[in-house]
Coordinates of C-alpha atoms in Angstrom, one line a residue:
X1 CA 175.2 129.1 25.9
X2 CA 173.9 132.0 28.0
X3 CA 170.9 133.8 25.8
X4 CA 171.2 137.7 26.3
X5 CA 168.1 140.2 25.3
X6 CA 169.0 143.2 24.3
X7 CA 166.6 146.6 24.4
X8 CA 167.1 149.6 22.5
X9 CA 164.4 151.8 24.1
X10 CA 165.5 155.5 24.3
X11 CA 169.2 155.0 23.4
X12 CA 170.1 152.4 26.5
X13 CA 170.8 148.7 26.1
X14 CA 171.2 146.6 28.8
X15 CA 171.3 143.0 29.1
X16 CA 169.3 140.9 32.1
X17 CA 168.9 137.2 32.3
X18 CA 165.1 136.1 30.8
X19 CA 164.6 134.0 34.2
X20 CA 164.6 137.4 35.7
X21 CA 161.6 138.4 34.0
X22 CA 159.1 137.3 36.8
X23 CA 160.6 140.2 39.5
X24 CA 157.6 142.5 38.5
X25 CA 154.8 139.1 39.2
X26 CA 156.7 138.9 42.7
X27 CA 156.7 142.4 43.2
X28 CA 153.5 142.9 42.2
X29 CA 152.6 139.7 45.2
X30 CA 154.4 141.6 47.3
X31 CA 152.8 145.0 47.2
X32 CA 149.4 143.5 47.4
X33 CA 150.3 141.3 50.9
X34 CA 152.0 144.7 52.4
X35 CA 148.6 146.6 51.0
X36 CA 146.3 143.7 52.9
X37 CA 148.7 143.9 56.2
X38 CA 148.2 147.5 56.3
X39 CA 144.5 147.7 55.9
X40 CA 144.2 144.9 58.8
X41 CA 146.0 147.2 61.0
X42 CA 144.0 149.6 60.9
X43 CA 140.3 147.9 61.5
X44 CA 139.2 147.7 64.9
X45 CA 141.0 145.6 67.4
X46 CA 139.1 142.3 69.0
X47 CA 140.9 142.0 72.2
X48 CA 139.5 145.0 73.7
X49 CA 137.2 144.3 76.9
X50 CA 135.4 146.8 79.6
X51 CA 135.7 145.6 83.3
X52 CA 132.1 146.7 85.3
X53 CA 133.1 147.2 89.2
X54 CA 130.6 148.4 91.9
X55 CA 128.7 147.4 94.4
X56 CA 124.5 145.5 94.4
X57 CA 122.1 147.5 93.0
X58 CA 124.6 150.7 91.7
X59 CA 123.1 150.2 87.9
X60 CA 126.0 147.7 86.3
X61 CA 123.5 145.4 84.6
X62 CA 120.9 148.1 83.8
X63 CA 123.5 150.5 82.6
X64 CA 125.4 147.5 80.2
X65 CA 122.4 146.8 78.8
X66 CA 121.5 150.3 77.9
X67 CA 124.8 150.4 75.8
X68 CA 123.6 147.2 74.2
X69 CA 120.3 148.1 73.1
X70 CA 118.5 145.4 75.3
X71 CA 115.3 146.5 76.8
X72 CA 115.0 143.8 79.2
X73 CA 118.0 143.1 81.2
X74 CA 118.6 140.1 83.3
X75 CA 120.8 140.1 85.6
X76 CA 122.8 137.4 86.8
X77 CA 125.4 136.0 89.7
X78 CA 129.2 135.7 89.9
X79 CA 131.5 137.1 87.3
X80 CA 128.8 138.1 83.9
X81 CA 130.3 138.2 80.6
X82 CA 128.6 140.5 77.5
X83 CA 129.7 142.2 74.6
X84 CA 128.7 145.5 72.8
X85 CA 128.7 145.6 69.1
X86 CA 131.0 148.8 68.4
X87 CA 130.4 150.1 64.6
X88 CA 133.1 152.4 62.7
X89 CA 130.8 153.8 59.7
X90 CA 133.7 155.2 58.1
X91 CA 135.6 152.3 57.4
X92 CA 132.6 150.1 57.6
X93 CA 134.1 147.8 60.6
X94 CA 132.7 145.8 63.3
X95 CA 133.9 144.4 66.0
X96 CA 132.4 143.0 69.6
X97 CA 133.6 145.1 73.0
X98 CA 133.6 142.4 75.3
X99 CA 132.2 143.3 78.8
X100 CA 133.0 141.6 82.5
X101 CA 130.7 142.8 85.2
X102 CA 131.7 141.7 88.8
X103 CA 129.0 141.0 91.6
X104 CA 129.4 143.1 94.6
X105 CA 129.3 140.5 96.9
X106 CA 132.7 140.3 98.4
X107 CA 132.8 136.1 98.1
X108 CA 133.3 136.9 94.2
X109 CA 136.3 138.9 94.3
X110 CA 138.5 136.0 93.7
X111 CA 136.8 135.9 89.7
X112 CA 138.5 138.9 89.4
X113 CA 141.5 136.9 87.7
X114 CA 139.4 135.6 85.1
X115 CA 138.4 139.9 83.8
X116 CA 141.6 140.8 84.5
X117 CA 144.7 139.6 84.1
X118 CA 148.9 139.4 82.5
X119 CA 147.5 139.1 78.7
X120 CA 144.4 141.9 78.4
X121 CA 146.3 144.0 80.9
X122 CA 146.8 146.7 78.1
X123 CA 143.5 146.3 76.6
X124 CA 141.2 146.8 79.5
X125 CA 139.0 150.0 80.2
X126 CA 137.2 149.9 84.3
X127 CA 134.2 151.3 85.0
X128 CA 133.1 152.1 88.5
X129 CA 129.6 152.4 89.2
X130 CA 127.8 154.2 92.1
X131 CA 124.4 154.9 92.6
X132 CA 122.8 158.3 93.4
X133 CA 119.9 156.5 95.6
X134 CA 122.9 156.4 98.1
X135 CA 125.0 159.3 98.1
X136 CA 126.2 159.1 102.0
X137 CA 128.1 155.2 100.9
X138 CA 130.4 157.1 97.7
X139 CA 133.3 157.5 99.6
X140 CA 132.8 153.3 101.2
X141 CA 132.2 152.2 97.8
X142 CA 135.0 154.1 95.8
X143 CA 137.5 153.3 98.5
X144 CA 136.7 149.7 98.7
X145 CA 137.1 149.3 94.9
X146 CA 140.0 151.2 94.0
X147 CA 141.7 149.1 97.1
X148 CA 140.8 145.4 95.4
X149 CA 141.5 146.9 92.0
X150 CA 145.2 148.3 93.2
X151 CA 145.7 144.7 95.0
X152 CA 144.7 143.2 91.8
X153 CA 147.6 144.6 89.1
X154 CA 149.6 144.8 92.0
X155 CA 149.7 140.1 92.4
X156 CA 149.6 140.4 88.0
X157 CA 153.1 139.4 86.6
X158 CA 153.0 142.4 84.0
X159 CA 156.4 142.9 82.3
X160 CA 157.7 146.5 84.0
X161 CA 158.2 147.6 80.1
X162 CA 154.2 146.6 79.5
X163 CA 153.0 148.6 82.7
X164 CA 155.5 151.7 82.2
X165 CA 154.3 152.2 78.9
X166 CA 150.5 151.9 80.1
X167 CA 151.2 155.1 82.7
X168 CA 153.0 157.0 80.3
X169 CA 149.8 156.7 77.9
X170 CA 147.4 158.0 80.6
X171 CA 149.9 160.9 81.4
X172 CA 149.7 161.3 77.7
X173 CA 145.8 161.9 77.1
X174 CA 145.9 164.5 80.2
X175 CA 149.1 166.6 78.6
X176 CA 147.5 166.5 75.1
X177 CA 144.2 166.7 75.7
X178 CA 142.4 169.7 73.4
X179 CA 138.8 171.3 74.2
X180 CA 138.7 173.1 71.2
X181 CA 135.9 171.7 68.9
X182 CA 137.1 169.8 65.1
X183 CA 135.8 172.1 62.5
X184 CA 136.5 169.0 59.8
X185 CA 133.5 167.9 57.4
X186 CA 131.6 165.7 59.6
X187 CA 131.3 163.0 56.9
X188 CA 134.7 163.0 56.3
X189 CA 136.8 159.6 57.3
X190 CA 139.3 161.8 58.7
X191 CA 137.3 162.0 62.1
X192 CA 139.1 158.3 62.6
X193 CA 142.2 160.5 64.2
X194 CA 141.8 160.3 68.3
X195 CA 142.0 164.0 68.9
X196 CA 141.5 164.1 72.3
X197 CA 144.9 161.6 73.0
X198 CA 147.1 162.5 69.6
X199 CA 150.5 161.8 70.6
X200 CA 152.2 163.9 67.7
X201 CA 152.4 167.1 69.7
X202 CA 154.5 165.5 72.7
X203 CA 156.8 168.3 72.2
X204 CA 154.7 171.1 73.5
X205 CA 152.7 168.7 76.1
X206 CA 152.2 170.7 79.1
X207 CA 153.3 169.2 82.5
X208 CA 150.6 167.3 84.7
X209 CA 148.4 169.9 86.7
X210 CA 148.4 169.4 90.8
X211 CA 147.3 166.6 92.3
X212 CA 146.3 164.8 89.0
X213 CA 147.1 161.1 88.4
X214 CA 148.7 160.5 91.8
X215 CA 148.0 156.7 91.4
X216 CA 148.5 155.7 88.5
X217 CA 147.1 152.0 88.0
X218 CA 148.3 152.0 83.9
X219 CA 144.2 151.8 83.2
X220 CA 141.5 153.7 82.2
X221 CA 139.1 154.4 84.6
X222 CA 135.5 155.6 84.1
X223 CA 133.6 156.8 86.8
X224 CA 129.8 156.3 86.4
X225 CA 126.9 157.7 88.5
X226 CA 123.9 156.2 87.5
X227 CA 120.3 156.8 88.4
X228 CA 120.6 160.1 88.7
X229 CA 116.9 161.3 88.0
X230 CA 117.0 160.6 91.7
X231 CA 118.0 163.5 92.7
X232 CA 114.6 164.9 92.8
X233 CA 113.5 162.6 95.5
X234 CA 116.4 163.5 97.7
X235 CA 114.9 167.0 97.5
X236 CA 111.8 166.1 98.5
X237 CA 112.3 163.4 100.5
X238 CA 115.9 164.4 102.1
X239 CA 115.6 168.7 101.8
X240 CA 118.6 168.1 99.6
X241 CA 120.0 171.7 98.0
X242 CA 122.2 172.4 95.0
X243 CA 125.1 172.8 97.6
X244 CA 124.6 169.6 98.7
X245 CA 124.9 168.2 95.0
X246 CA 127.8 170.7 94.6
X247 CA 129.6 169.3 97.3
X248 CA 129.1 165.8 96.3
X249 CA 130.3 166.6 93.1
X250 CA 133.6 168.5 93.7
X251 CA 134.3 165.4 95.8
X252 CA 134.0 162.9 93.1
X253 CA 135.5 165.1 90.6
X254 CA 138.9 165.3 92.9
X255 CA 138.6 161.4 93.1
X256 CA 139.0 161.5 89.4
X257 CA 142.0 163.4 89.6
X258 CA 143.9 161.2 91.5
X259 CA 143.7 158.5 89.5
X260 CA 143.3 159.8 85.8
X261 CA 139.2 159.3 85.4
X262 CA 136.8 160.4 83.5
X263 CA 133.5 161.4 85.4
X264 CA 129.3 160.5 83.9
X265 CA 126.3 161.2 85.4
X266 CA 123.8 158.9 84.0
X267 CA 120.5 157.8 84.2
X268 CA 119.2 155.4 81.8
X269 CA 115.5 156.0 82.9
X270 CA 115.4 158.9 81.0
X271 CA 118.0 158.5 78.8
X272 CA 120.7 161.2 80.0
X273 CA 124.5 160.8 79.1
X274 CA 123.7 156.7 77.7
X275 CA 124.6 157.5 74.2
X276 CA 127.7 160.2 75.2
X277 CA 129.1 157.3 77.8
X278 CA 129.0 154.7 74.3
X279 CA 130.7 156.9 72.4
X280 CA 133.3 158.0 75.0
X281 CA 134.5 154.4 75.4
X282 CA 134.3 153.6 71.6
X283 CA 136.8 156.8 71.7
X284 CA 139.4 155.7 74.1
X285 CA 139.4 152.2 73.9
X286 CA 139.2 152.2 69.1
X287 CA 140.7 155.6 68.8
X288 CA 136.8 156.8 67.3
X289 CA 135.6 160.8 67.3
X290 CA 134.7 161.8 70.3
X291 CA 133.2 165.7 69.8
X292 CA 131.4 166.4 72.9
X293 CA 132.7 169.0 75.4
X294 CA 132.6 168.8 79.0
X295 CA 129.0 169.4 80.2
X296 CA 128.9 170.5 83.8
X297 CA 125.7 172.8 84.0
X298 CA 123.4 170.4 84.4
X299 CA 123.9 168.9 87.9
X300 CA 122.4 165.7 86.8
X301 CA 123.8 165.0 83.2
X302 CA 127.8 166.1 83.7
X303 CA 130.5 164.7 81.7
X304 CA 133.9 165.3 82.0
X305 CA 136.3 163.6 80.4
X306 CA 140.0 163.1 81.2
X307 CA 142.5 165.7 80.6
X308 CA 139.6 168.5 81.1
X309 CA 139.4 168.9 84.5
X310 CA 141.9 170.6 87.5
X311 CA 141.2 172.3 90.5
X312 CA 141.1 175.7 89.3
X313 CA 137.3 174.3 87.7
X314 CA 136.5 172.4 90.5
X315 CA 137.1 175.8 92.7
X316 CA 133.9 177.3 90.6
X317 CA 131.8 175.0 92.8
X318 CA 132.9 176.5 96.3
X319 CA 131.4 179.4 96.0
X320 CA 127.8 178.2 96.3
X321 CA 128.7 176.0 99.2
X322 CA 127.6 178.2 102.5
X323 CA 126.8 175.9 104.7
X324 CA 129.6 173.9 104.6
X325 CA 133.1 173.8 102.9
X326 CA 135.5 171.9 100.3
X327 CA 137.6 170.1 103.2
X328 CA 134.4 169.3 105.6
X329 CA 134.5 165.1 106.0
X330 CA 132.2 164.0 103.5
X331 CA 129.9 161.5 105.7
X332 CA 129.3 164.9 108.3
X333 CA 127.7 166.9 105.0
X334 CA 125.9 163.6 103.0
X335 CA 124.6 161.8 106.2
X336 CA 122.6 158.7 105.7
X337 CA 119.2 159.1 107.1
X338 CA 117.9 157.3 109.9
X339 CA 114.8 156.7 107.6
X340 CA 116.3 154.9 105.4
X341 CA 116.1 151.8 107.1
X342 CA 113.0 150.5 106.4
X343 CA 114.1 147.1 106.1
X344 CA 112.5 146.3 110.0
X345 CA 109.5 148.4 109.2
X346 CA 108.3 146.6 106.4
X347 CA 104.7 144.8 107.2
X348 CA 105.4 141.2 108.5
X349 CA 104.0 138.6 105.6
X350 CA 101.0 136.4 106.2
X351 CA 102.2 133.1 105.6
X352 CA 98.7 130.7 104.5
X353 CA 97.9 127.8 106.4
X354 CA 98.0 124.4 104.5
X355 CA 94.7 123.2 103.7
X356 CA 94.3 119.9 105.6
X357 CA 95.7 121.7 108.6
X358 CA 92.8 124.3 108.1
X359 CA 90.0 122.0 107.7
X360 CA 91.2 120.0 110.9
X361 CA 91.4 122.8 113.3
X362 CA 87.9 123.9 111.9
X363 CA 86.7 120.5 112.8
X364 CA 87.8 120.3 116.2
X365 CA 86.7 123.9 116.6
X366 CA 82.8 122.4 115.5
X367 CA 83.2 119.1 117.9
X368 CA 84.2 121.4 120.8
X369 CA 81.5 123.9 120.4
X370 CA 78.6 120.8 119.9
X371 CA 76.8 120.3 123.6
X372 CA 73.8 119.6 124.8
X373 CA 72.3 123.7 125.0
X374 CA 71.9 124.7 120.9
X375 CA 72.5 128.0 122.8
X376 CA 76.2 127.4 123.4
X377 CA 76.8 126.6 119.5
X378 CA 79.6 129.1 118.1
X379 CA 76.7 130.9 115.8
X380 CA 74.3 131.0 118.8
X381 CA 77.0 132.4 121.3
X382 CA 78.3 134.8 118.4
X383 CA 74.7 136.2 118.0
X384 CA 74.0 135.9 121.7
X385 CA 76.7 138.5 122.8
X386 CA 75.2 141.0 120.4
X387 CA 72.2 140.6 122.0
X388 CA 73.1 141.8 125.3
X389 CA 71.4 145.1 125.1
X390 CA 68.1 145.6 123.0
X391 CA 68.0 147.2 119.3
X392 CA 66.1 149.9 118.5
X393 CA 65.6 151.1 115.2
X394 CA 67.6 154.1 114.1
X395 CA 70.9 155.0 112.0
X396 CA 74.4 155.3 113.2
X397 CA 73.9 153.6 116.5
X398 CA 71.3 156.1 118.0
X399 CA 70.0 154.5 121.6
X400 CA 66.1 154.7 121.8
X401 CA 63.9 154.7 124.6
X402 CA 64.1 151.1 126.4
X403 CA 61.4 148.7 126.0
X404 CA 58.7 147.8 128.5
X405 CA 58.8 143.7 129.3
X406 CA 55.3 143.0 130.2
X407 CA 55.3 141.7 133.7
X408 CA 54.2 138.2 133.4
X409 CA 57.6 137.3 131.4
X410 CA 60.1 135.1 133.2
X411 CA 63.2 136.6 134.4
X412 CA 65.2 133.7 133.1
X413 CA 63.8 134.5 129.7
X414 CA 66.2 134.3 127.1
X415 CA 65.8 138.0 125.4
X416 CA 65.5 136.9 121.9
X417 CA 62.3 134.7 123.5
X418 CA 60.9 138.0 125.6
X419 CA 61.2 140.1 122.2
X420 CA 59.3 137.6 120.9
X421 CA 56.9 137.5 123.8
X422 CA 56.8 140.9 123.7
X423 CA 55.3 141.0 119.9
X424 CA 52.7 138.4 120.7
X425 CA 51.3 140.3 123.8
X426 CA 51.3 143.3 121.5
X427 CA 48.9 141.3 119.3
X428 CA 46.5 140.7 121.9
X429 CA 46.1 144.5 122.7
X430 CA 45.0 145.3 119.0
X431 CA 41.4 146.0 119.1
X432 CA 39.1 143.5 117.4
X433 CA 36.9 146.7 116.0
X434 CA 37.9 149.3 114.0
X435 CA 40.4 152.0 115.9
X436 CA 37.9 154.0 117.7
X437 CA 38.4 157.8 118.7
X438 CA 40.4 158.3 115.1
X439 CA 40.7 161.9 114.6
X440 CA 37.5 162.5 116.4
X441 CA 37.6 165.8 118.3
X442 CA 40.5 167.8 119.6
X443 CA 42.0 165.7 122.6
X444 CA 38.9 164.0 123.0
X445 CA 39.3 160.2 124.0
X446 CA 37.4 157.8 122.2
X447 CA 35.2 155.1 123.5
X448 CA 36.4 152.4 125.8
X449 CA 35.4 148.3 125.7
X450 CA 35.8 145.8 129.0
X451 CA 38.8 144.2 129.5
X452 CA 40.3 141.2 127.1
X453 CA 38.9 137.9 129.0
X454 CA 41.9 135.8 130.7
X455 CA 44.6 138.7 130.3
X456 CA 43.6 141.4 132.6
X457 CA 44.7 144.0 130.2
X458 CA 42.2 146.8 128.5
X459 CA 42.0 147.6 125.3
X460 CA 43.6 151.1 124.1
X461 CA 42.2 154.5 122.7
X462 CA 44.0 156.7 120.2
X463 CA 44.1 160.2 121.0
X464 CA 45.9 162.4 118.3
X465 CA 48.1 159.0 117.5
X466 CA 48.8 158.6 121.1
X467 CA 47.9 155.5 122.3
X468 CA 46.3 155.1 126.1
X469 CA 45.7 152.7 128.3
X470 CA 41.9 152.2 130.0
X471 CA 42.4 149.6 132.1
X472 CA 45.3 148.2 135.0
X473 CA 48.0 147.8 132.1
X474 CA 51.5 150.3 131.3
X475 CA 50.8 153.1 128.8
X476 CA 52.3 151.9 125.1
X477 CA 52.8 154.6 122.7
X478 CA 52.2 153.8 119.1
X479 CA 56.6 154.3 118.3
X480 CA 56.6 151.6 121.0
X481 CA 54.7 148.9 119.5
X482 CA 56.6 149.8 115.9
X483 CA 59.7 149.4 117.6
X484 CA 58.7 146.2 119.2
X485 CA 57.3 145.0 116.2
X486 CA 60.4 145.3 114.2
X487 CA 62.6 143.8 117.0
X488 CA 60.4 140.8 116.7
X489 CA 60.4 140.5 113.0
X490 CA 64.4 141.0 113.4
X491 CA 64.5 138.2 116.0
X492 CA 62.3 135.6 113.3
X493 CA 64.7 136.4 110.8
X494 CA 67.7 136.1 112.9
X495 CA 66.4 132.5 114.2
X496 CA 65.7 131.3 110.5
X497 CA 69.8 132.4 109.7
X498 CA 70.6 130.4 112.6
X499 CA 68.7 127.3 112.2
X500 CA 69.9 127.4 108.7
X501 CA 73.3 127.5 109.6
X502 CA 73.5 124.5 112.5
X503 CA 72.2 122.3 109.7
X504 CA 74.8 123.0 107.6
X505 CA 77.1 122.9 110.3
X506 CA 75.8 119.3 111.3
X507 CA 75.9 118.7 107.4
X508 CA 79.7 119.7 107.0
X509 CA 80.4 117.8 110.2
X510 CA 79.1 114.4 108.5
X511 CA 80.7 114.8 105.6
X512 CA 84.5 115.1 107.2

């Protein structure tokens, strides 16, 4: 027999099964699970990723690791994988960005597949580097990367649905996009809505200005000029002007326009646009606040973002440009200098000689120079050519008066031995007395003495420190005999270096 409970609350009476009486457990179950599922769906996703394109040296590894906070990047080869820890504070969510930077060298282009492909399609954001070192190879560079990214999609087996729906979301940040600044409490978790792409006013979305989004490749594309603190070198160095820097930029901004980018000036050397470039991706890849206006005064910190720009701005820049105009071929105004190439002028590097190699050719440099004559030795010959014309003392260089070789020396006299000859016969002129005639009477000349026994040369009076000769021999002034002292007490030394140094020659020699 069925058992029926009855209820008399407020006048009603109704009758219900008892096994009934767990609905409000299950519903209870229920409403907690559809709670969870809801909360999940709205924490950051995990399958969002940032492709890096560009070519060597443009700033990918540099910049990436200024969005992660590393100080010391290292760079590697090939296809590079990082990730950037992304933060929503008012939720109190993390989640990892993952990040694919390419090489520029053309032999990787084929690990393009593995950064991009059928299943993160959707999720992907590009980035395309260039660097402001070389402005003249933008238009190379740009071209050459759109082309392998448009091949790319274009060989990906993308559902149409998937890809239409990608285009119609870019088309949908440009017609909703909103310059006007939130005025909500800045602490308040509202600032999770994406204002910049809301899709709830689709009904008053304005049509696509001219010329913007062309080519639509279904991504988002970031355009990123790095090292721009440059820019004051290419004054300098280049004569570069602000209409040159104009004209660079209204180029690059109308490259944006084809294909739906967003355009940074960067330079993480001193810190310009890093933090506004992190929080610009955290905004169109999670949906995060993104506050910042376009900044276009500074010609080397602008940031526009997609949906801001159309030609009616970029026509502001004309009207500095005299010396050349909008529709001039880029490479004619932003040459590349012939300077530039400094790759043939750089100093050719001293390779060193291996040791043993060294010590060998030394060796059969000493056995070739050892003969017979110690004058022919590599030290003797070395000291012997600076001996070709005589020394007189002096500073820088100053010629003096030549020497007088006494004529008894032989021709063939080697002139370090008839300096020395020279000193000796000098000796045997010196009085044997005390100097007579010294300081006595105005040009008087003092007394004389016979001639030296065996040499046939008088002995000399001092007049007013002039020295004269008495007898058959030359007139020798006093400087003289200084000077020839000195050239002898040069010679000694020089003889004592070079004995010195043929013994350790002859030393080294037995020792090899």
């Amino acid at each position: 027999m069925e058992i029926l409970s009855q209820s008399l609350t407020n006048g009603l009476t109704t009758t219900t099964p008892r096994k009934k009486d767990i609905d409000p457990k299950e519903n209870l179950w229920s409403a907690i699970l559809s709670e969870v599922q809801t909360q999940s769906s709205t924490k950051l996703p995990s399958n969002k990723s940032v492709l890096v394109l560009g070519d060597n040296a443009s700033g990918k590894t540099t910049l990436i690791a200024k969005l992660q906070g590393v100080e010391d990047p290292k760079k590697g080869s090939g296809l590079e994988y990082a990730y950037i820890d992304v933060r929503d504070e008012y939720r109190d969510d993390v989640t990892r960005l993952g990040v694919w930077i390419l090489d520029g060298d053309p032999g990787h282009n084929n690990l393009l597949k593995y950064a991009l492909n059928e299943s993160n399609y959707a999720h992907t954001l590009v980035i395309l580097t260039l660097s402001m070192t070389t402005p003249w190879s933008w238009v190379e560079q740009l071209q050459h990367w759109i082309k392998i990214l448009e091949h790319h999609i274009a060989e990906l087996k993308i559902e149409p649905e998937e890809k239409s729906q990608c285009r119609q979301r870019l088309v949908t940040v440009w017609q909703s996009y909103c310059d006007t600044i939130d005025e909500l409490d800045p602490g308040s978790p509202i600032k999770r809505t994406n204002r910049l792409s809301s899709v709830d006013d689709d009904l008053d979305a304005l049509p696509l200005p001219e010329g913007v989004l062309t080519t639509n490749l279904g991504l988002d594309v970031v355009v990123v000029v790095t090292k721009t603190d440059y820019m004051t070198t290419l004054e300098k160095e280049l004569d570069y002007r602000d209409e040159h820097f104009d004209f660079m930029q209204q180029w690059i901004r109308r490259f944006c326009l084809l294909y739906g980018a967003s355009l940074f000036y960067t330079s993480v050397k001193e810190d310009k646009n890093c933090d506004l470039l992190y929080k610009y991706l955290t905004h169109r890849i999670y949906g995060l606040p993104f506050r910042t206006p376009a900044l276009i005064v500074e010609k080397d910190a602008v940031l526009i973002p997609a949906g801001w720009d159309n030609m009616k701005k970029i026509n502001i820049l004309y009207e500095n440009m005299q010396s050349c105009k909008p529709d001039d071929d880029y490479n004619d105004i932003i040459a590349q200098p012939p300077s530039r190439k400094t790759v043939s002028n750089r100093e050719i590097e001293v390779q060193t000689e291996e040791e043993q190699a060294f010590l060998t050719r030394q060796l059969q440099l000493l056995q070739a120079g050892q003969t017979p004559t110690r004058g022919e030795s590599p030290m003797r010959s070395q000291s012997s050519a600076g001996k070709t014309t005589p020394r007189t003392p002096g500073s820088g260089g100053a010629q003096g008066s030549p020497k007088k070789v006494d004529g008894k020396l032989n021709p063939s006299t080697p002139s370090g031995e008839g300096v020395l000859a020279n000193f000796f016969n000098s000796l045997l002129h010196k009085k044997s007395g005390s100097p007579a005639g010294a300081g006595g009477g105005a040009g008087g000349v003092g007394g004389t003495s016979p001639n030296l026994p065996g040499t046939g040369i008088s002995p000399r009076a001092t007049t007013n420190g002039a020295t004269v000769g008495t007898g058959p021999g030359d007139l020798v002034s006093a400087s003289e005999k200084l000077s020839m002292r000195t050239d002898a007490a040069m010679e000694l030394d020089r003889l004592t270096r070079s004995v010195k140094k043929d013994l350790d020659f002859g030393s080294a020699q037995s020792d090899c």
